[in-house]
Amino acid sequence: MYLLGLDIGSSSVKASLLDAKSGKCLSTDFYPKKEMEITAHKLGWAEQDPQMWWQNLKLAIKSVIAKAQVDKEKMKAIGISYQMHGLVCVDKNLEPVRSSIIWCDSRAVSMGEDAFQNIGKEKCLSHLLNSPGNFTASKLAWVKENETDIYNKIYKIMLPGDFIAMKLTGEVCTTVSGLSEGIFWDFKNQNISEDVLNNYGISRNLLPSIVDTFSNQGKVLPDIANELGFSENAVVSYRAGDQPNNALSLNVLKPGEIATTAGTSGVVYGVSDEVKYDPYSRVNSFAHVNHTDENTRLGILLCINGTGIMNSWLHKNVAKGMSYPEMNDLANTVPVGADGVSVLPFGNGAERVLNNREVGAKIANLNLNRHTDAHVLRAAQEGIAFSFYYGMEIMKEIGVKPDVIRAGNANMFLSPLFRETLANVSGAVIELYDTDGSLGAARGAGFGTGYYSSLEEAFNGLEKIATIKPNDSMRKETLKAYSCWTNELNKNL
């Protein structure tokens, strides 16, 4: 049996075909080869045409199937990962009535702030586990207030992954995890939030029906199966937002486990079995892919805008002509703590983890007679690792206690210095894996369709590349450097 995993991003869409028995990837491809267009009609806006996702996805699927040359009758399960927090609105013909307002669009911030006050801070945090913020519900409220004619045409609203599933199956549905990321879910009442709907004047009828995250979510339409080249018995059997799915891809399912990524920005996603929230909304809580009414599994999401972009900036402006491995080697010639130099990597906009302050990127304690490029390069990597741990300390307050940190072998995690610093400052074991979101979605589909009897079985074929354990002899010095770093940060807050 073969499993098809789809990953709907805002830059490109990706498809991967997995052999369910061996757990090996048979083929993978992405489209378009250049980044997909994001339309910004005004400052702070960001929209994409959902049909663009679909057309590019069809190209990726056809390419993957052509490369793999497998029996299409054995392609029976499809999993979908997608960019979170987007809004797709369709009419009764299931056609979009406007472009999707995607995750990085900030037009609905004021709508969320008003809802936070109207519903009440305590009630929002205890029931929704978040402020309504700039999430999907607030984006829909913006359409209602500013585009009345369009709003009146809406039959159903969806998240991006729900739209792709609908194009495949003709079924309009979503999940509890999806509703929670849109801030439509009441965790105390275990139902759609009447407070949010009433505050915004939104009809419950606009929301899709709810299916389990891992389940038969609809059979692929015969004409779509014929066009794309897989079995007419194929079903969509899994869907999740990109960060919960990234955690699934890394087999992060149990309390205390953490998934992280460190590209331009950084994400730490931890699993908790306690219904708790951050009173300052510095981190967000959503239903994880394996959350149920009886078995609480929340995904605590920390997003740091300025992390790897700091290292990238140094690559372009300080370490000109050097490769990233060469930068890593040079940084490693300096001892832990970079001889007192501290780098704050927060130069990519306001940071939610810092209570929405925009402190900028800073190089502190630079001595022009002592310090060199090597000190700055090391301090930058340490500062990025320290920013992750700073967020993890907040996550500990709401029940996420990191024992294991899992990551894909990419971006900052390619640097031994970075991953060793993160292991030493956090005291957690870091595990690196050869996987991505589309492969995780494929494994999720295998469990959802019943091929795998458990998620543990689904991840039997997951390849661990390396394990990095904290070094006791280095941990004391690393924590000392972290203390100096937090002192510099506090001066800027």
PDB file of N, CA and C in Angstrom, residues 6-102:
ATOM      1  N   LEU A   6       0.544  15.361   1.500  1.00  0.00           N
ATOM      2  CA  LEU A   6       0.486  16.667   0.859  1.00  0.00           C
ATOM      3  C   LEU A   6       0.780  17.741   1.888  1.00  0.00           C
ATOM      4  N   ASP A   7       1.566  18.735   1.513  1.00  0.00           N
ATOM      5  CA  ASP A   7       1.920  19.831   2.416  1.00  0.00           C
ATOM      6  C   ASP A   7       1.638  21.146   1.695  1.00  0.00           C
ATOM      7  N   ILE A   8       0.630  21.883   2.174  1.00  0.00           N
ATOM      8  CA  ILE A   8       0.189  23.107   1.519  1.00  0.00           C
ATOM      9  C   ILE A   8       0.813  24.301   2.235  1.00  0.00           C
ATOM     10  N   GLY A   9       1.887  24.823   1.695  1.00  0.00           N
ATOM     11  CA  GLY A   9       2.545  25.977   2.279  1.00  0.00           C
ATOM     12  C   GLY A   9       2.136  27.252   1.579  1.00  0.00           C
ATOM     13  N   SER A  10       2.690  28.365   2.027  1.00  0.00           N
ATOM     14  CA  SER A  10       2.409  29.634   1.356  1.00  0.00           C
ATOM     15  C   SER A  10       3.456  29.944   0.289  1.00  0.00           C
ATOM     16  N   SER A  11       4.589  29.247   0.307  1.00  0.00           N
ATOM     17  CA  SER A  11       5.616  29.418  -0.724  1.00  0.00           C
ATOM     18  C   SER A  11       5.468  28.398  -1.839  1.00  0.00           C
ATOM     19  N   SER A  12       5.132  27.176  -1.464  1.00  0.00           N
ATOM     20  CA  SER A  12       4.948  26.099  -2.439  1.00  0.00           C
ATOM     21  C   SER A  12       4.101  25.008  -1.814  1.00  0.00           C
ATOM     22  N   VAL A  13       3.680  24.076  -2.647  1.00  0.00           N
ATOM     23  CA  VAL A  13       2.975  22.894  -2.157  1.00  0.00           C
ATOM     24  C   VAL A  13       3.833  21.684  -2.495  1.00  0.00           C
ATOM     25  N   LYS A  14       3.796  20.682  -1.634  1.00  0.00           N
ATOM     26  CA  LYS A  14       4.675  19.528  -1.793  1.00  0.00           C
ATOM     27  C   LYS A  14       3.877  18.242  -1.670  1.00  0.00           C
ATOM     28  N   ALA A  15       4.285  17.244  -2.443  1.00  0.00           N
ATOM     29  CA  ALA A  15       3.679  15.914  -2.363  1.00  0.00           C
ATOM     30  C   ALA A  15       4.780  14.880  -2.214  1.00  0.00           C
ATOM     31  N   SER A  16       4.537  13.869  -1.386  1.00  0.00           N
ATOM     32  CA  SER A  16       5.485  12.772  -1.213  1.00  0.00           C
ATOM     33  C   SER A  16       4.727  11.461  -1.166  1.00  0.00           C
ATOM     34  N   LEU A  17       5.319  10.447  -1.769  1.00  0.00           N
ATOM     35  CA  LEU A  17       4.709   9.116  -1.793  1.00  0.00           C
ATOM     36  C   LEU A  17       5.525   8.181  -0.919  1.00  0.00           C
ATOM     37  N   LEU A  18       4.844   7.544   0.033  1.00  0.00           N
ATOM     38  CA  LEU A  18       5.498   6.687   1.024  1.00  0.00           C
ATOM     39  C   LEU A  18       5.061   5.246   0.836  1.00  0.00           C
ATOM     40  N   ASP A  19       6.016   4.336   0.885  1.00  0.00           N
ATOM     41  CA  ASP A  19       5.705   2.909   0.928  1.00  0.00           C
ATOM     42  C   ASP A  19       5.305   2.579   2.364  1.00  0.00           C
ATOM     43  N   ALA A  20       4.048   2.228   2.577  1.00  0.00           N
ATOM     44  CA  ALA A  20       3.538   2.037   3.938  1.00  0.00           C
ATOM     45  C   ALA A  20       4.272   0.918   4.669  1.00  0.00           C
ATOM     46  N   LYS A  21       4.648  -0.113   3.963  1.00  0.00           N
ATOM     47  CA  LYS A  21       5.277  -1.263   4.613  1.00  0.00           C
ATOM     48  C   LYS A  21       6.697  -0.956   5.068  1.00  0.00           C
ATOM     49  N   SER A  22       7.493  -0.364   4.186  1.00  0.00           N
ATOM     50  CA  SER A  22       8.895  -0.108   4.522  1.00  0.00           C
ATOM     51  C   SER A  22       9.097   1.229   5.220  1.00  0.00           C
ATOM     52  N   GLY A  23       8.134   2.149   5.067  1.00  0.00           N
ATOM     53  CA  GLY A  23       8.280   3.488   5.632  1.00  0.00           C
ATOM     54  C   GLY A  23       9.240   4.360   4.848  1.00  0.00           C
ATOM     55  N   LYS A  24       9.572   3.960   3.626  1.00  0.00           N
ATOM     56  CA  LYS A  24      10.522   4.706   2.809  1.00  0.00           C
ATOM     57  C   LYS A  24       9.788   5.616   1.815  1.00  0.00           C
ATOM     58  N   CYS A  25      10.389   6.768   1.574  1.00  0.00           N
ATOM     59  CA  CYS A  25       9.850   7.710   0.589  1.00  0.00           C
ATOM     60  C   CYS A  25      10.240   7.238  -0.805  1.00  0.00           C
ATOM     61  N   LEU A  26       9.240   7.085  -1.678  1.00  0.00           N
ATOM     62  CA  LEU A  26       9.479   6.617  -3.041  1.00  0.00           C
ATOM     63  C   LEU A  26       9.720   7.765  -4.008  1.00  0.00           C
ATOM     64  N   SER A  27       9.059   8.882  -3.785  1.00  0.00           N
ATOM     65  CA  SER A  27       9.259  10.049  -4.639  1.00  0.00           C
ATOM     66  C   SER A  27       8.676  11.279  -3.958  1.00  0.00           C
ATOM     67  N   THR A  28       9.190  12.436  -4.348  1.00  0.00           N
ATOM     68  CA  THR A  28       8.708  13.685  -3.765  1.00  0.00           C
ATOM     69  C   THR A  28       8.920  14.807  -4.765  1.00  0.00           C
ATOM     70  N   ASP A  29       8.066  15.820  -4.732  1.00  0.00           N
ATOM     71  CA  ASP A  29       8.229  16.975  -5.613  1.00  0.00           C
ATOM     72  C   ASP A  29       7.412  18.133  -5.062  1.00  0.00           C
ATOM     73  N   PHE A  30       7.731  19.337  -5.543  1.00  0.00           N
ATOM     74  CA  PHE A  30       7.001  20.520  -5.093  1.00  0.00           C
ATOM     75  C   PHE A  30       6.767  21.460  -6.277  1.00  0.00           C
ATOM     76  N   TYR A  31       5.730  22.252  -6.160  1.00  0.00           N
ATOM     77  CA  TYR A  31       5.400  23.276  -7.161  1.00  0.00           C
ATOM     78  C   TYR A  31       4.840  24.497  -6.441  1.00  0.00           C
ATOM     79  N   PRO A  32       4.993  25.668  -7.051  1.00  0.00           N
ATOM     80  CA  PRO A  32       5.803  25.978  -8.231  1.00  0.00           C
ATOM     81  C   PRO A  32       7.282  26.001  -7.879  1.00  0.00           C
ATOM     82  N   LYS A  33       8.116  26.073  -8.875  1.00  0.00           N
ATOM     83  CA  LYS A  33       9.552  26.082  -8.637  1.00  0.00           C
ATOM     84  C   LYS A  33      10.028  27.448  -8.146  1.00  0.00           C
ATOM     85  N   LYS A  34       9.223  28.473  -8.379  1.00  0.00           N
ATOM     86  CA  LYS A  34       9.424  29.776  -7.754  1.00  0.00           C
ATOM     87  C   LYS A  34       8.316  29.962  -6.731  1.00  0.00           C
ATOM     88  N   GLU A  35       8.540  30.856  -5.769  1.00  0.00           N
ATOM     89  CA  GLU A  35       7.559  31.015  -4.697  1.00  0.00           C
ATOM     90  C   GLU A  35       6.207  31.467  -5.230  1.00  0.00           C
ATOM     91  N   MET A  36       5.140  30.926  -4.630  1.00  0.00           N
ATOM     92  CA  MET A  36       3.791  31.341  -4.989  1.00  0.00           C
ATOM     93  C   MET A  36       3.568  32.800  -4.615  1.00  0.00           C
ATOM     94  N   GLU A  37       2.742  33.444  -5.405  1.00  0.00           N
ATOM     95  CA  GLU A  37       2.469  34.858  -5.178  1.00  0.00           C
ATOM     96  C   GLU A  37       1.615  35.071  -3.933  1.00  0.00           C
ATOM     97  N   ILE A  38       1.981  36.058  -3.144  1.00  0.00           N
ATOM     98  CA  ILE A  38       1.160  36.548  -2.035  1.00  0.00           C
ATOM     99  C   ILE A  38       0.761  37.977  -2.376  1.00  0.00           C
ATOM    100  N   THR A  39      -0.534  38.229  -2.408  1.00  0.00           N
ATOM    101  CA  THR A  39      -1.048  39.553  -2.768  1.00  0.00           C
ATOM    102  C   THR A  39      -1.265  40.375  -1.508  1.00  0.00           C
ATOM    103  N   ALA A  40      -0.750  41.591  -1.523  1.00  0.00           N
ATOM    104  CA  ALA A  40      -0.921  42.504  -0.389  1.00  0.00           C
ATOM    105  C   ALA A  40      -1.545  43.799  -0.911  1.00  0.00           C
ATOM    106  N   HIS A  41      -2.871  43.880  -0.859  1.00  0.00           N
ATOM    107  CA  HIS A  41      -3.562  45.072  -1.352  1.00  0.00           C
ATOM    108  C   HIS A  41      -3.268  46.285  -0.476  1.00  0.00           C
ATOM    109  N   LYS A  42      -2.963  46.032   0.792  1.00  0.00           N
ATOM    110  CA  LYS A  42      -2.618  47.099   1.727  1.00  0.00           C
ATOM    111  C   LYS A  42      -1.498  46.600   2.635  1.00  0.00           C
ATOM    112  N   LEU A  43      -0.836  47.525   3.298  1.00  0.00           N
ATOM    113  CA  LEU A  43       0.221  47.161   4.236  1.00  0.00           C
ATOM    114  C   LEU A  43      -0.342  46.248   5.325  1.00  0.00           C
ATOM    115  N   GLY A  44       0.315  45.130   5.546  1.00  0.00           N
ATOM    116  CA  GLY A  44      -0.124  44.191   6.576  1.00  0.00           C
ATOM    117  C   GLY A  44      -1.106  43.150   6.090  1.00  0.00           C
ATOM    118  N   TRP A  45      -1.530  43.249   4.826  1.00  0.00           N
ATOM    119  CA  TRP A  45      -2.452  42.265   4.279  1.00  0.00           C
ATOM    120  C   TRP A  45      -1.665  41.165   3.558  1.00  0.00           C
ATOM    121  N   ALA A  46      -2.255  39.988   3.452  1.00  0.00           N
ATOM    122  CA  ALA A  46      -1.634  38.880   2.721  1.00  0.00           C
ATOM    123  C   ALA A  46      -2.724  37.910   2.278  1.00  0.00           C
ATOM    124  N   GLU A  47      -2.855  37.743   0.971  1.00  0.00           N
ATOM    125  CA  GLU A  47      -3.889  36.870   0.418  1.00  0.00           C
ATOM    126  C   GLU A  47      -3.293  35.955  -0.652  1.00  0.00           C
ATOM    127  N   GLN A  48      -3.918  34.802  -0.809  1.00  0.00           N
ATOM    128  CA  GLN A  48      -3.563  33.885  -1.892  1.00  0.00           C
ATOM    129  C   GLN A  48      -4.831  33.281  -2.479  1.00  0.00           C
ATOM    130  N   ASP A  49      -4.772  32.963  -3.759  1.00  0.00           N
ATOM    131  CA  ASP A  49      -5.887  32.324  -4.438  1.00  0.00           C
ATOM    132  C   ASP A  49      -5.882  30.831  -4.110  1.00  0.00           C
ATOM    133  N   PRO A  50      -6.915  30.303  -3.456  1.00  0.00           N
ATOM    134  CA  PRO A  50      -6.924  28.873  -3.131  1.00  0.00           C
ATOM    135  C   PRO A  50      -6.810  27.972  -4.360  1.00  0.00           C
ATOM    136  N   GLN A  51      -7.334  28.442  -5.496  1.00  0.00           N
ATOM    137  CA  GLN A  51      -7.231  27.635  -6.714  1.00  0.00           C
ATOM    138  C   GLN A  51      -5.774  27.492  -7.163  1.00  0.00           C
ATOM    139  N   MET A  52      -4.936  28.470  -6.795  1.00  0.00           N
ATOM    140  CA  MET A  52      -3.503  28.384  -7.099  1.00  0.00           C
ATOM    141  C   MET A  52      -2.881  27.215  -6.340  1.00  0.00           C
ATOM    142  N   TRP A  53      -3.273  27.038  -5.067  1.00  0.00           N
ATOM    143  CA  TRP A  53      -2.771  25.882  -4.311  1.00  0.00           C
ATOM    144  C   TRP A  53      -3.156  24.588  -5.025  1.00  0.00           C
ATOM    145  N   TRP A  54      -4.411  24.522  -5.429  1.00  0.00           N
ATOM    146  CA  TRP A  54      -4.952  23.303  -6.025  1.00  0.00           C
ATOM    147  C   TRP A  54      -4.265  22.974  -7.352  1.00  0.00           C
ATOM    148  N   GLN A  55      -4.082  23.976  -8.211  1.00  0.00           N
ATOM    149  CA  GLN A  55      -3.452  23.730  -9.505  1.00  0.00           C
ATOM    150  C   GLN A  55      -1.997  23.291  -9.334  1.00  0.00           C
ATOM    151  N   ASN A  56      -1.277  23.918  -8.432  1.00  0.00           N
ATOM    152  CA  ASN A  56       0.109  23.512  -8.192  1.00  0.00           C
ATOM    153  C   ASN A  56       0.188  22.140  -7.536  1.00  0.00           C
ATOM    154  N   LEU A  57      -0.777  21.858  -6.676  1.00  0.00           N
ATOM    155  CA  LEU A  57      -0.788  20.557  -6.018  1.00  0.00           C
ATOM    156  C   LEU A  57      -1.018  19.440  -7.017  1.00  0.00           C
ATOM    157  N   LYS A  58      -1.890  19.655  -7.981  1.00  0.00           N
ATOM    158  CA  LYS A  58      -2.130  18.637  -9.006  1.00  0.00           C
ATOM    159  C   LYS A  58      -0.844  18.355  -9.786  1.00  0.00           C
ATOM    160  N   LEU A  59      -0.080  19.388 -10.077  1.00  0.00           N
ATOM    161  CA  LEU A  59       1.194  19.187 -10.773  1.00  0.00           C
ATOM    162  C   LEU A  59       2.161  18.363  -9.916  1.00  0.00           C
ATOM    163  N   ALA A  60       2.212  18.660  -8.628  1.00  0.00           N
ATOM    164  CA  ALA A  60       3.110  17.922  -7.728  1.00  0.00           C
ATOM    165  C   ALA A  60       2.697  16.456  -7.623  1.00  0.00           C
ATOM    166  N   ILE A  61       1.386  16.214  -7.493  1.00  0.00           N
ATOM    167  CA  ILE A  61       0.899  14.838  -7.361  1.00  0.00           C
ATOM    168  C   ILE A  61       1.215  14.045  -8.627  1.00  0.00           C
ATOM    169  N   LYS A  62       0.927  14.625  -9.788  1.00  0.00           N
ATOM    170  CA  LYS A  62       1.193  13.923 -11.053  1.00  0.00           C
ATOM    171  C   LYS A  62       2.678  13.614 -11.199  1.00  0.00           C
ATOM    172  N   SER A  63       3.545  14.551 -10.805  1.00  0.00           N
ATOM    173  CA  SER A  63       4.983  14.335 -10.900  1.00  0.00           C
ATOM    174  C   SER A  63       5.435  13.201  -9.993  1.00  0.00           C
ATOM    175  N   VAL A  64       4.922  13.187  -8.773  1.00  0.00           N
ATOM    176  CA  VAL A  64       5.307  12.156  -7.808  1.00  0.00           C
ATOM    177  C   VAL A  64       4.882  10.771  -8.283  1.00  0.00           C
ATOM    178  N   ILE A  65       3.679  10.683  -8.803  1.00  0.00           N
ATOM    179  CA  ILE A  65       3.178   9.388  -9.274  1.00  0.00           C
ATOM    180  C   ILE A  65       3.959   8.923 -10.500  1.00  0.00           C
ATOM    181  N   ALA A  66       4.282   9.854 -11.394  1.00  0.00           N
ATOM    182  CA  ALA A  66       5.043   9.496 -12.586  1.00  0.00           C
ATOM    183  C   ALA A  66       6.438   9.001 -12.221  1.00  0.00           C
ATOM    184  N   LYS A  67       7.065   9.637 -11.243  1.00  0.00           N
ATOM    185  CA  LYS A  67       8.405   9.233 -10.820  1.00  0.00           C
ATOM    186  C   LYS A  67       8.405   7.858 -10.159  1.00  0.00           C
ATOM    187  N   ALA A  68       7.384   7.596  -9.352  1.00  0.00           N
ATOM    188  CA  ALA A  68       7.375   6.367  -8.548  1.00  0.00           C
ATOM    189  C   ALA A  68       7.023   5.133  -9.363  1.00  0.00           C
ATOM    190  N   GLN A  69       6.193   5.312 -10.403  1.00  0.00           N
ATOM    191  CA  GLN A  69       5.786   4.185 -11.258  1.00  0.00           C
ATOM    192  C   GLN A  69       5.240   3.011 -10.425  1.00  0.00           C
ATOM    193  N   VAL A  70       4.212   3.304  -9.631  1.00  0.00           N
ATOM    194  CA  VAL A  70       3.622   2.268  -8.789  1.00  0.00           C
ATOM    195  C   VAL A  70       2.206   1.958  -9.265  1.00  0.00           C
ATOM    196  N   ASP A  71       1.677   0.852  -8.794  1.00  0.00           N
ATOM    197  CA  ASP A  71       0.317   0.441  -9.120  1.00  0.00           C
ATOM    198  C   ASP A  71      -0.663   1.412  -8.469  1.00  0.00           C
ATOM    199  N   LYS A  72      -1.420   2.131  -9.279  1.00  0.00           N
ATOM    200  CA  LYS A  72      -2.306   3.160  -8.730  1.00  0.00           C
ATOM    201  C   LYS A  72      -3.386   2.574  -7.824  1.00  0.00           C
ATOM    202  N   GLU A  73      -3.732   1.314  -8.025  1.00  0.00           N
ATOM    203  CA  GLU A  73      -4.767   0.694  -7.191  1.00  0.00           C
ATOM    204  C   GLU A  73      -4.311   0.504  -5.754  1.00  0.00           C
ATOM    205  N   LYS A  74      -2.999   0.596  -5.527  1.00  0.00           N
ATOM    206  CA  LYS A  74      -2.474   0.459  -4.169  1.00  0.00           C
ATOM    207  C   LYS A  74      -2.296   1.814  -3.481  1.00  0.00           C
ATOM    208  N   MET A  75      -2.664   2.899  -4.166  1.00  0.00           N
ATOM    209  CA  MET A  75      -2.582   4.243  -3.579  1.00  0.00           C
ATOM    210  C   MET A  75      -3.938   4.581  -2.977  1.00  0.00           C
ATOM    211  N   LYS A  76      -4.080   4.353  -1.689  1.00  0.00           N
ATOM    212  CA  LYS A  76      -5.417   4.373  -1.103  1.00  0.00           C
ATOM    213  C   LYS A  76      -5.615   5.356   0.046  1.00  0.00           C
ATOM    214  N   ALA A  77      -4.579   6.055   0.481  1.00  0.00           N
ATOM    215  CA  ALA A  77      -4.751   6.968   1.618  1.00  0.00           C
ATOM    216  C   ALA A  77      -3.975   8.248   1.390  1.00  0.00           C
ATOM    217  N   ILE A  78      -4.603   9.373   1.754  1.00  0.00           N
ATOM    218  CA  ILE A  78      -4.018  10.689   1.532  1.00  0.00           C
ATOM    219  C   ILE A  78      -4.050  11.468   2.842  1.00  0.00           C
ATOM    220  N   GLY A  79      -2.922  12.086   3.194  1.00  0.00           N
ATOM    221  CA  GLY A  79      -2.848  12.946   4.368  1.00  0.00           C
ATOM    222  C   GLY A  79      -2.502  14.360   3.947  1.00  0.00           C
ATOM    223  N   ILE A  80      -3.025  15.336   4.672  1.00  0.00           N
ATOM    224  CA  ILE A  80      -2.861  16.741   4.294  1.00  0.00           C
ATOM    225  C   ILE A  80      -2.317  17.555   5.467  1.00  0.00           C
ATOM    226  N   SER A  81      -1.226  18.255   5.221  1.00  0.00           N
ATOM    227  CA  SER A  81      -0.701  19.282   6.134  1.00  0.00           C
ATOM    228  C   SER A  81      -0.904  20.622   5.457  1.00  0.00           C
ATOM    229  N   TYR A  82      -1.144  21.672   6.250  1.00  0.00           N
ATOM    230  CA  TYR A  82      -1.464  22.945   5.609  1.00  0.00           C
ATOM    231  C   TYR A  82      -1.051  24.142   6.468  1.00  0.00           C
ATOM    232  N   GLN A  83      -0.847  25.274   5.793  1.00  0.00           N
ATOM    233  CA  GLN A  83      -0.550  26.528   6.476  1.00  0.00           C
ATOM    234  C   GLN A  83      -1.709  26.881   7.398  1.00  0.00           C
ATOM    235  N   MET A  84      -1.392  27.187   8.650  1.00  0.00           N
ATOM    236  CA  MET A  84      -2.414  27.388   9.673  1.00  0.00           C
ATOM    237  C   MET A  84      -3.057  28.777   9.583  1.00  0.00           C
ATOM    238  N   HIS A  85      -4.227  28.895  10.214  1.00  0.00           N
ATOM    239  CA  HIS A  85      -4.904  30.160  10.510  1.00  0.00           C
ATOM    240  C   HIS A  85      -5.476  30.890   9.291  1.00  0.00           C
ATOM    241  N   GLY A  86      -5.429  30.266   8.107  1.00  0.00           N
ATOM    242  CA  GLY A  86      -5.982  30.917   6.924  1.00  0.00           C
ATOM    243  C   GLY A  86      -7.500  30.821   6.881  1.00  0.00           C
ATOM    244  N   LEU A  87      -8.121  31.674   6.073  1.00  0.00           N
ATOM    245  CA  LEU A  87      -9.580  31.683   5.901  1.00  0.00           C
ATOM    246  C   LEU A  87      -9.908  31.490   4.428  1.00  0.00           C
ATOM    247  N   VAL A  88     -10.656  30.437   4.134  1.00  0.00           N
ATOM    248  CA  VAL A  88     -11.179  30.192   2.795  1.00  0.00           C
ATOM    249  C   VAL A  88     -12.703  30.217   2.881  1.00  0.00           C
ATOM    250  N   CYS A  89     -13.343  30.995   2.013  1.00  0.00           N
ATOM    251  CA  CYS A  89     -14.803  31.131   1.999  1.00  0.00           C
ATOM    252  C   CYS A  89     -15.333  30.634   0.657  1.00  0.00           C
ATOM    253  N   VAL A  90     -16.312  29.723   0.692  1.00  0.00           N
ATOM    254  CA  VAL A  90     -16.878  29.206  -0.560  1.00  0.00           C
ATOM    255  C   VAL A  90     -18.391  29.413  -0.586  1.00  0.00           C
ATOM    256  N   ASP A  91     -18.941  29.426  -1.825  1.00  0.00           N
ATOM    257  CA  ASP A  91     -20.386  29.548  -1.992  1.00  0.00           C
ATOM    258  C   ASP A  91     -21.023  28.163  -2.089  1.00  0.00           C
ATOM    259  N   LYS A  92     -22.305  28.116  -2.434  1.00  0.00           N
ATOM    260  CA  LYS A  92     -23.016  26.838  -2.466  1.00  0.00           C
ATOM    261  C   LYS A  92     -22.503  25.908  -3.560  1.00  0.00           C
ATOM    262  N   ASN A  93     -21.804  26.472  -4.540  1.00  0.00           N
ATOM    263  CA  ASN A  93     -21.184  25.648  -5.582  1.00  0.00           C
ATOM    264  C   ASN A  93     -19.777  25.223  -5.194  1.00  0.00           C
ATOM    265  N   LEU A  94     -19.401  25.513  -3.950  1.00  0.00           N
ATOM    266  CA  LEU A  94     -18.083  25.183  -3.394  1.00  0.00           C
ATOM    267  C   LEU A  94     -16.948  25.890  -4.139  1.00  0.00           C
ATOM    268  N   GLU A  95     -17.257  27.079  -4.658  1.00  0.00           N
ATOM    269  CA  GLU A  95     -16.258  27.912  -5.311  1.00  0.00           C
ATOM    270  C   GLU A  95     -15.882  29.065  -4.379  1.00  0.00           C
ATOM    271  N   PRO A  96     -14.591  29.423  -4.308  1.00  0.00           N
ATOM    272  CA  PRO A  96     -14.182  30.536  -3.444  1.00  0.00           C
ATOM    273  C   PRO A  96     -14.869  31.839  -3.850  1.00  0.00           C
ATOM    274  N   VAL A  97     -15.325  32.583  -2.862  1.00  0.00           N
ATOM    275  CA  VAL A  97     -15.965  33.868  -3.133  1.00  0.00           C
ATOM    276  C   VAL A  97     -14.976  35.025  -3.018  1.00  0.00           C
ATOM    277  N   ARG A  98     -13.784  34.745  -2.511  1.00  0.00           N
ATOM    278  CA  ARG A  98     -12.704  35.729  -2.436  1.00  0.00           C
ATOM    279  C   ARG A  98     -11.393  34.975  -2.209  1.00  0.00           C
ATOM    280  N   SER A  99     -10.291  35.681  -2.343  1.00  0.00           N
ATOM    281  CA  SER A  99      -8.996  35.068  -2.047  1.00  0.00           C
ATOM    282  C   SER A  99      -8.920  34.702  -0.564  1.00  0.00           C
ATOM    283  N   SER A 100      -8.056  33.745  -0.268  1.00  0.00           N
ATOM    284  CA  SER A 100      -7.856  33.346   1.124  1.00  0.00           C
ATOM    285  C   SER A 100      -7.052  34.410   1.859  1.00  0.00           C
ATOM    286  N   ILE A 101      -7.523  34.780   3.046  1.00  0.00           N
ATOM    287  CA  ILE A 101      -6.742  35.631   3.948  1.00  0.00           C
ATOM    288  C   ILE A 101      -5.837  34.691   4.737  1.00  0.00           C
ATOM    289  N   ILE A 102      -4.539  34.766   4.502  1.00  0.00           N
ATOM    290  CA  ILE A 102      -3.649  33.731   5.024  1.00  0.00           C
ATOM    291  C   ILE A 102      -3.033  34.114   6.366  1.00  0.00           C
TER     292      ILE A 102
END
